[in-house]
Amino acid sequence: MSKWLKFGINCVIVLGRIGIVFAYVLIILPLGNFYPAFKGVLPQHILHSDEFLLLPGKHTVTAAAMQSFPNWPYAILILIGTAILGWALIKHLRALIVILTNLREADYFAITTVSALRQLFIARIAMIVSDVFLASGNQLTRNWFYVVNNGGLMGATWSTAISDFWVSIFFGVIYVAYRYTLTLKTENDLTI
C-alpha cells in the first residue's frame, strides 16, 4: 500500500473520530426545543427560525394554528429521533474506523470487519427508525405552519426514510457477501 493511501486512510479515520464527537453533540442539540415548548413559544420559535422554509403559496399562519400546535409531541418526536440518529451515527462511524484500520493494516479478512459490517447494517436500520420520528415531527410543522425543516440531519422526510431503507439493504447485502466470503476463505485455509 502506498504511503499516500495510508495517509488518506489516516485522515479519514481522524475525521471519523471528530465526527463521533459531533454526533455526541447532536444528541444534546434538540434539548433546546424543550425551553420554548415549556414557555409556550415553540410556534413562534419555529416560524422565526432560519432552519424552516415556507412552502410556496402559503404566506400566513393563523393564530388558531399557532395555539393548537402540539408543542410537546413535536419536541419529544424531534428529541427521540435525534437521539436515535446520534446513536446510529456513532455506531456507523466507529464501524467505519474499524474497517479502515483493518484496510490500512492490510488485514483484509479480519473477523472484526465482519462485526463492523454488521454494526453498519444495524446503524442503518436505526437511521430508518430515527427518520420515522423526525419525519413525524416535521410533518407537524408542515401541516400546521406550512414550513419545511431545512436543518440538515433533523430535516428528515418520509422520502429520507425510504432512501435509508434502500441504503440499509445495500449494507445488508455487503455484510452477507463478506461474511460468506470469510467463511469460504476459512474453509479453504483449513483444507490446505
PDB file of N, CA and C in Angstrom, residues 85 121 123-132 156-171:
ATOM      1  N   LEU A  85     -30.733   8.993  15.961  1.00  0.00           N
ATOM      2  CA  LEU A  85     -29.841   9.323  14.853  1.00  0.00           C
ATOM      3  C   LEU A  85     -28.410   9.516  15.339  1.00  0.00           C
ATOM      4  N   PHE A 121     -24.838  -2.183   9.287  1.00  0.00           N
ATOM      5  CA  PHE A 121     -26.207  -2.549   8.927  1.00  0.00           C
ATOM      6  C   PHE A 121     -27.187  -2.177  10.034  1.00  0.00           C
ATOM      7  N   ALA A 123     -26.763   0.121  12.304  1.00  0.00           N
ATOM      8  CA  ALA A 123     -26.837   1.581  12.362  1.00  0.00           C
ATOM      9  C   ALA A 123     -27.764   2.132  11.289  1.00  0.00           C
ATOM     10  N   ARG A 124     -27.744   1.533  10.107  1.00  0.00           N
ATOM     11  CA  ARG A 124     -28.635   1.997   9.038  1.00  0.00           C
ATOM     12  C   ARG A 124     -30.097   1.711   9.380  1.00  0.00           C
ATOM     13  N   ILE A 125     -30.367   0.574  10.015  1.00  0.00           N
ATOM     14  CA  ILE A 125     -31.737   0.278  10.462  1.00  0.00           C
ATOM     15  C   ILE A 125     -32.175   1.308  11.513  1.00  0.00           C
ATOM     16  N   ALA A 126     -31.264   1.652  12.428  1.00  0.00           N
ATOM     17  CA  ALA A 126     -31.584   2.662  13.442  1.00  0.00           C
ATOM     18  C   ALA A 126     -31.847   4.018  12.797  1.00  0.00           C
ATOM     19  N   MET A 127     -31.145   4.312  11.698  1.00  0.00           N
ATOM     20  CA  MET A 127     -31.393   5.581  10.997  1.00  0.00           C
ATOM     21  C   MET A 127     -32.796   5.614  10.387  1.00  0.00           C
ATOM     22  N   ILE A 128     -33.271   4.462   9.947  1.00  0.00           N
ATOM     23  CA  ILE A 128     -34.647   4.406   9.431  1.00  0.00           C
ATOM     24  C   ILE A 128     -35.631   4.723  10.556  1.00  0.00           C
ATOM     25  N   VAL A 129     -35.397   4.153  11.738  1.00  0.00           N
ATOM     26  CA  VAL A 129     -36.280   4.414  12.881  1.00  0.00           C
ATOM     27  C   VAL A 129     -36.239   5.895  13.254  1.00  0.00           C
ATOM     28  N   SER A 130     -35.035   6.476  13.253  1.00  0.00           N
ATOM     29  CA  SER A 130     -34.934   7.902  13.583  1.00  0.00           C
ATOM     30  C   SER A 130     -35.630   8.755  12.523  1.00  0.00           C
ATOM     31  N   ASP A 131     -35.551   8.331  11.265  1.00  0.00           N
ATOM     32  CA  ASP A 131     -36.235   9.071  10.196  1.00  0.00           C
ATOM     33  C   ASP A 131     -37.744   9.091  10.406  1.00  0.00           C
ATOM     34  N   VAL A 132     -38.289   8.014  10.935  1.00  0.00           N
ATOM     35  CA  VAL A 132     -39.736   7.962  11.189  1.00  0.00           C
ATOM     36  C   VAL A 132     -40.118   9.000  12.252  1.00  0.00           C
ATOM     37  N   ALA A 156     -35.418  15.406   8.221  1.00  0.00           N
ATOM     38  CA  ALA A 156     -35.820  14.160   7.564  1.00  0.00           C
ATOM     39  C   ALA A 156     -37.283  14.203   7.146  1.00  0.00           C
ATOM     40  N   THR A 157     -37.558  13.601   6.004  1.00  0.00           N
ATOM     41  CA  THR A 157     -38.922  13.469   5.494  1.00  0.00           C
ATOM     42  C   THR A 157     -39.197  11.981   5.276  1.00  0.00           C
ATOM     43  N   TRP A 158     -40.373  11.695   4.766  1.00  0.00           N
ATOM     44  CA  TRP A 158     -40.710  10.291   4.512  1.00  0.00           C
ATOM     45  C   TRP A 158     -39.855   9.720   3.385  1.00  0.00           C
ATOM     46  N   SER A 159     -39.474  10.545   2.432  1.00  0.00           N
ATOM     47  CA  SER A 159     -38.601  10.053   1.359  1.00  0.00           C
ATOM     48  C   SER A 159     -37.200   9.752   1.880  1.00  0.00           C
ATOM     49  N   THR A 160     -36.780  10.443   2.927  1.00  0.00           N
ATOM     50  CA  THR A 160     -35.490  10.131   3.557  1.00  0.00           C
ATOM     51  C   THR A 160     -35.526   8.736   4.164  1.00  0.00           C
ATOM     52  N   ALA A 161     -36.639   8.383   4.789  1.00  0.00           N
ATOM     53  CA  ALA A 161     -36.770   7.041   5.366  1.00  0.00           C
ATOM     54  C   ALA A 161     -36.724   5.975   4.275  1.00  0.00           C
ATOM     55  N   ILE A 162     -37.350   6.252   3.144  1.00  0.00           N
ATOM     56  CA  ILE A 162     -37.339   5.283   2.051  1.00  0.00           C
ATOM     57  C   ILE A 162     -35.933   5.140   1.478  1.00  0.00           C
ATOM     58  N   SER A 163     -35.216   6.246   1.305  1.00  0.00           N
ATOM     59  CA  SER A 163     -33.853   6.146   0.774  1.00  0.00           C
ATOM     60  C   SER A 163     -32.931   5.456   1.768  1.00  0.00           C
ATOM     61  N   ASP A 164     -33.118   5.707   3.078  1.00  0.00           N
ATOM     62  CA  ASP A 164     -32.316   4.990   4.075  1.00  0.00           C
ATOM     63  C   ASP A 164     -32.645   3.501   4.082  1.00  0.00           C
ATOM     64  N   PHE A 165     -33.874   3.144   3.761  1.00  0.00           N
ATOM     65  CA  PHE A 165     -34.236   1.730   3.657  1.00  0.00           C
ATOM     66  C   PHE A 165     -33.426   1.052   2.559  1.00  0.00           C
ATOM     67  N   TRP A 166     -33.315   1.707   1.396  1.00  0.00           N
ATOM     68  CA  TRP A 166     -32.554   1.113   0.294  1.00  0.00           C
ATOM     69  C   TRP A 166     -31.059   1.055   0.610  1.00  0.00           C
ATOM     70  N   VAL A 167     -30.545   2.054   1.300  1.00  0.00           N
ATOM     71  CA  VAL A 167     -29.134   2.033   1.693  1.00  0.00           C
ATOM     72  C   VAL A 167     -28.881   0.910   2.693  1.00  0.00           C
ATOM     73  N   SER A 168     -29.835   0.675   3.597  1.00  0.00           N
ATOM     74  CA  SER A 168     -29.659  -0.414   4.563  1.00  0.00           C
ATOM     75  C   SER A 168     -29.672  -1.772   3.868  1.00  0.00           C
ATOM     76  N   ILE A 169     -30.479  -1.916   2.824  1.00  0.00           N
ATOM     77  CA  ILE A 169     -30.448  -3.163   2.046  1.00  0.00           C
ATOM     78  C   ILE A 169     -29.077  -3.339   1.402  1.00  0.00           C
ATOM     79  N   PHE A 170     -28.523  -2.255   0.878  1.00  0.00           N
ATOM     80  CA  PHE A 170     -27.190  -2.292   0.274  1.00  0.00           C
ATOM     81  C   PHE A 170     -26.145  -2.745   1.295  1.00  0.00           C
ATOM     82  N   PHE A 171     -26.167  -2.163   2.508  1.00  0.00           N
ATOM     83  CA  PHE A 171     -25.219  -2.568   3.541  1.00  0.00           C
ATOM     84  C   PHE A 171     -25.466  -3.999   3.997  1.00  0.00           C
TER      85      PHE A 171
END
